[in-house]
């Protein structure tokens, strides 16, 4: 388990965000989608699965089912056949069908833009809701996954013993002008640089500012 480190001060966190911004001014999520509905589906499918694996399965799916009604028309068996390479695909397929039905029945086929409404959908938790709010509606919502949890604690940017604590720490500690892209900077840093088993500290962009005591040579 990633242990919380000492909280970095405001000026150091701002300096880290400035470096992330300089390296990637407009970071993008890696889940492929064609509209907000397919984004919701893709994020829901990505739980305990890789973005690459989800993208491979959904490229063909979203060509035939890019709205809630089209997904219902495809049917459970049709959806299951498309996503059977993804972990927990049977339960995820059921959730996608249920949330599609709710969107058709209660929202006129549109995806709501409030966290509470999104979280009321089957298979959509707080993290999924925050990803959709951030990526589609450009809200500074922070979706904390394993990468962000690790980076937040290792670096000292957002230490916390729980996902909720790290989310609050990001909102409290990262300057407002960097909040919108903080989620993507942290997740991409964790995915490609601050890896769980072999962090690439030697070439890390923020090596001199990071609090991680077990830095690799």
Tab-separated table of C-alpha atoms in Angstrom:
chain	number	residue	atom	x	y	z
A	1	UNK	CA	0.000	0.000	0.000
A	2	UNK	CA	1.236	3.498	-0.832
A	3	UNK	CA	1.983	5.346	2.411
A	4	UNK	CA	1.187	9.043	2.733
A	5	UNK	CA	4.242	11.290	2.694
A	6	UNK	CA	4.766	14.775	4.048
A	7	UNK	CA	2.477	17.410	2.575
A	8	UNK	CA	4.257	19.685	0.092
A	9	UNK	CA	3.861	23.435	0.492
A	10	UNK	CA	1.759	25.529	-1.879
A	11	UNK	CA	4.696	27.006	-3.799
A	12	UNK	CA	6.246	23.583	-4.460
A	13	UNK	CA	2.930	22.172	-5.691
A	14	UNK	CA	2.515	25.187	-7.983
A	15	UNK	CA	6.022	24.601	-9.340
A	16	UNK	CA	5.153	20.954	-10.048
A	17	UNK	CA	1.971	21.931	-11.864
A	18	UNK	CA	3.893	24.505	-13.899
A	19	UNK	CA	6.260	21.778	-15.079
A	20	UNK	CA	3.400	19.449	-15.983
A	21	UNK	CA	1.743	22.291	-17.889
A	22	UNK	CA	4.932	23.162	-19.748
A	23	UNK	CA	5.411	19.536	-20.787
A	24	UNK	CA	1.749	18.919	-21.750
A	25	UNK	CA	-0.456	22.050	-21.805
A	26	UNK	CA	-3.615	20.188	-22.850
A	27	UNK	CA	-3.475	16.623	-21.475
A	28	UNK	CA	-6.116	14.251	-22.780
A	29	UNK	CA	-7.715	11.120	-21.418
A	30	UNK	CA	-6.914	7.921	-23.282
A	31	UNK	CA	-10.376	6.331	-23.351
A	32	UNK	CA	-11.820	6.580	-26.855
A	33	UNK	CA	-15.373	7.933	-27.209
A	34	UNK	CA	-17.521	9.775	-29.744
A	35	UNK	CA	-19.937	11.593	-27.423
A	36	UNK	CA	-20.751	11.929	-23.726
A	37	UNK	CA	-22.826	8.733	-23.671
A	38	UNK	CA	-20.005	6.614	-25.075
A	39	UNK	CA	-17.653	8.292	-22.591
A	40	UNK	CA	-19.884	7.185	-19.711
A	41	UNK	CA	-19.946	3.645	-21.095
A	42	UNK	CA	-16.186	3.561	-21.696
A	43	UNK	CA	-15.375	4.786	-18.187
A	44	UNK	CA	-17.826	2.336	-16.623
A	45	UNK	CA	-16.198	-0.498	-18.584
A	46	UNK	CA	-12.699	0.603	-17.550
A	47	UNK	CA	-13.073	-0.402	-13.902
A	48	UNK	CA	-10.369	-2.989	-13.165
A	49	UNK	CA	-9.380	-2.950	-16.829
A	50	UNK	CA	-6.851	-1.055	-18.935
A	51	UNK	CA	-7.821	1.824	-21.203
A	52	UNK	CA	-6.155	0.020	-24.098
A	53	UNK	CA	-8.239	-3.090	-23.498
A	54	UNK	CA	-11.452	-1.071	-23.293
A	55	UNK	CA	-10.623	0.873	-26.458
A	56	UNK	CA	-9.987	-2.348	-28.372
A	57	UNK	CA	-13.425	-3.634	-27.403
A	58	UNK	CA	-15.407	-0.434	-27.865
A	59	UNK	CA	-14.160	0.684	-31.286
A	60	UNK	CA	-16.553	-1.687	-33.042
A	61	UNK	CA	-19.223	-1.324	-30.345
A	62	UNK	CA	-19.539	2.444	-30.643
A	63	UNK	CA	-19.938	2.200	-34.409
A	64	UNK	CA	-23.244	0.426	-33.900
A	65	UNK	CA	-24.325	1.691	-30.463
A	66	UNK	CA	-23.424	5.305	-29.747
A	67	UNK	CA	-26.710	6.282	-28.055
A	68	UNK	CA	-28.695	4.724	-25.200
A	69	UNK	CA	-31.476	3.637	-27.564
A	70	UNK	CA	-29.069	2.009	-30.013
A	71	UNK	CA	-27.474	0.158	-27.091
A	72	UNK	CA	-30.890	-1.129	-26.042
A	73	UNK	CA	-31.585	-2.141	-29.634
A	74	UNK	CA	-28.285	-4.047	-29.709
A	75	UNK	CA	-29.421	-6.014	-26.678
A	76	UNK	CA	-27.596	-7.644	-23.798
A	77	UNK	CA	-26.236	-10.535	-25.849
A	78	UNK	CA	-24.971	-8.207	-28.569
A	79	UNK	CA	-23.251	-5.967	-26.053
A	80	UNK	CA	-21.781	-8.926	-24.187
A	81	UNK	CA	-20.284	-10.259	-27.401
A	82	UNK	CA	-18.524	-6.931	-28.004
A	83	UNK	CA	-17.011	-6.575	-24.526
A	84	UNK	CA	-16.246	-10.176	-23.543
A	85	UNK	CA	-12.494	-9.473	-23.564
A	86	UNK	CA	-12.927	-6.994	-20.692
A	87	UNK	CA	-12.781	-8.125	-17.070
A	88	UNK	CA	-16.141	-8.535	-15.289
A	89	UNK	CA	-17.839	-8.138	-18.671
A	90	UNK	CA	-21.090	-9.862	-17.731
A	91	UNK	CA	-21.896	-7.547	-14.832
A	92	UNK	CA	-20.664	-4.516	-16.769
A	93	UNK	CA	-22.912	-5.425	-19.696
A	94	UNK	CA	-25.932	-5.632	-17.381
A	95	UNK	CA	-25.064	-2.230	-15.871
A	96	UNK	CA	-24.685	-0.613	-19.291
A	97	UNK	CA	-28.070	-1.911	-20.373
A	98	UNK	CA	-29.701	-0.732	-17.136
A	99	UNK	CA	-28.153	2.749	-17.295
A	100	UNK	CA	-29.110	3.029	-20.971
A	101	UNK	CA	-32.720	2.226	-20.099
A	102	UNK	CA	-32.723	4.835	-17.333
A	103	UNK	CA	-31.284	7.458	-19.672
A	104	UNK	CA	-34.021	6.742	-22.214
A	105	UNK	CA	-36.844	6.607	-19.658
A	106	UNK	CA	-35.848	9.411	-17.301
A	107	UNK	CA	-33.574	11.749	-19.254
A	108	UNK	CA	-34.862	11.641	-22.806
A	109	UNK	CA	-31.769	9.764	-23.948
A	110	UNK	CA	-29.444	12.522	-22.703
A	111	UNK	CA	-26.660	12.156	-20.143
A	112	UNK	CA	-27.186	14.386	-17.077
A	113	UNK	CA	-24.383	16.755	-16.086
A	114	UNK	CA	-24.624	16.540	-12.313
A	115	UNK	CA	-22.525	14.241	-10.156
A	116	UNK	CA	-25.535	13.053	-8.144
A	117	UNK	CA	-27.501	12.125	-11.261
A	118	UNK	CA	-24.531	10.369	-12.820
A	119	UNK	CA	-23.838	8.399	-9.645
A	120	UNK	CA	-27.440	7.221	-9.569
A	121	UNK	CA	-26.802	5.244	-12.765
A	122	UNK	CA	-25.931	1.526	-12.400
A	123	UNK	CA	-22.178	0.934	-12.560
A	124	UNK	CA	-21.342	4.630	-12.264
A	125	UNK	CA	-19.505	5.523	-9.061
A	126	UNK	CA	-17.969	8.779	-7.936
A	127	UNK	CA	-14.762	8.196	-9.900
A	128	UNK	CA	-16.638	7.538	-13.144
A	129	UNK	CA	-18.863	10.566	-12.576
A	130	UNK	CA	-15.832	12.776	-11.953
A	131	UNK	CA	-14.114	11.582	-15.126
A	132	UNK	CA	-17.195	12.430	-17.195
A	133	UNK	CA	-17.632	15.831	-15.525
A	134	UNK	CA	-13.971	16.634	-16.127
A	135	UNK	CA	-13.519	15.320	-19.645
A	136	UNK	CA	-16.852	16.297	-21.163
A	137	UNK	CA	-18.094	19.290	-19.229
A	138	UNK	CA	-14.688	20.710	-18.322
A	139	UNK	CA	-15.391	20.767	-14.605
A	140	UNK	CA	-12.400	20.596	-12.229
A	141	UNK	CA	-13.542	17.240	-10.830
A	142	UNK	CA	-10.835	14.907	-9.555
A	143	UNK	CA	-11.237	11.207	-10.309
A	144	UNK	CA	-8.785	9.347	-8.082
A	145	UNK	CA	-7.679	5.973	-9.435
A	146	UNK	CA	-4.747	3.816	-8.353
A	147	UNK	CA	-2.261	5.945	-10.320
A	148	UNK	CA	-3.407	9.238	-8.826
A	149	UNK	CA	-3.596	7.718	-5.338
A	150	UNK	CA	0.010	6.557	-5.690
A	151	UNK	CA	1.352	9.799	-7.167
A	152	UNK	CA	-0.535	11.979	-4.701
A	153	UNK	CA	0.935	10.088	-1.769
A	154	UNK	CA	4.443	9.498	-3.086
A	155	UNK	CA	5.059	13.065	-4.156
A	156	UNK	CA	3.347	14.821	-1.270
A	157	UNK	CA	1.034	16.711	-3.627
A	158	UNK	CA	-2.074	15.109	-2.128
A	159	UNK	CA	-1.315	12.672	0.686
A	160	UNK	CA	-4.197	10.673	2.146
A	161	UNK	CA	-5.002	7.187	3.399
A	162	UNK	CA	-8.187	6.836	1.359
A	163	UNK	CA	-9.318	7.713	-2.155
A	164	UNK	CA	-11.714	10.316	-0.766
A	165	UNK	CA	-8.931	11.884	1.312
A	166	UNK	CA	-6.661	12.159	-1.732
A	167	UNK	CA	-9.492	13.668	-3.776
A	168	UNK	CA	-10.073	16.311	-1.106
A	169	UNK	CA	-6.337	16.965	-0.846
A	170	UNK	CA	-6.076	17.568	-4.604
A	171	UNK	CA	-8.971	20.012	-4.443
A	172	UNK	CA	-7.463	21.760	-1.413
A	173	UNK	CA	-3.787	21.775	-2.402
A	174	UNK	CA	-3.552	22.285	-6.161
A	175	UNK	CA	-3.897	25.919	-7.282
A	176	UNK	CA	-7.258	26.722	-8.865
A	177	UNK	CA	-5.769	27.585	-12.251
A	178	UNK	CA	-4.373	24.038	-12.533
A	179	UNK	CA	-7.401	22.133	-11.195
A	180	UNK	CA	-8.976	21.385	-14.579
A	181	UNK	CA	-6.038	19.376	-15.917
A	182	UNK	CA	-4.654	18.073	-12.606
A	183	UNK	CA	-6.493	14.762	-12.978
A	184	UNK	CA	-4.891	13.966	-16.326
A	185	UNK	CA	-1.420	15.195	-15.420
A	186	UNK	CA	-1.361	12.999	-12.323
A	187	UNK	CA	-2.820	9.904	-13.957
A	188	UNK	CA	-0.483	10.077	-16.956
A	189	UNK	CA	2.504	10.699	-14.683
A	190	UNK	CA	1.579	7.631	-12.661
A	191	UNK	CA	0.891	5.495	-15.716
A	192	UNK	CA	4.108	6.240	-17.606
A	193	UNK	CA	6.655	7.590	-15.111
A	194	UNK	CA	5.805	7.124	-11.430
A	195	UNK	CA	5.000	3.447	-11.910
A	196	UNK	CA	4.067	1.201	-9.004
A	197	UNK	CA	7.002	-1.196	-9.132
A	198	UNK	CA	9.634	0.620	-11.160
A	199	UNK	CA	9.226	4.390	-10.861
A	200	UNK	CA	11.444	6.188	-13.354
A	201	UNK	CA	12.857	8.654	-10.854
A	202	UNK	CA	16.082	9.254	-12.767
A	203	UNK	CA	14.259	10.878	-15.677
A	204	UNK	CA	11.309	12.234	-13.695
A	205	UNK	CA	10.194	15.756	-14.470
A	206	UNK	CA	9.669	16.587	-10.793
A	207	UNK	CA	12.390	14.470	-9.163
A	208	UNK	CA	13.869	17.369	-7.187
A	209	UNK	CA	10.485	18.437	-5.811
A	210	UNK	CA	9.055	15.019	-4.961
A	211	UNK	CA	8.882	13.696	-1.367
A	212	UNK	CA	9.249	10.006	-2.297
A	213	UNK	CA	11.942	8.596	-0.006
A	214	UNK	CA	12.512	5.390	-1.964
A	215	UNK	CA	13.540	7.018	-5.206
A	216	UNK	CA	15.302	4.768	-7.663
A	217	UNK	CA	18.794	5.655	-8.777
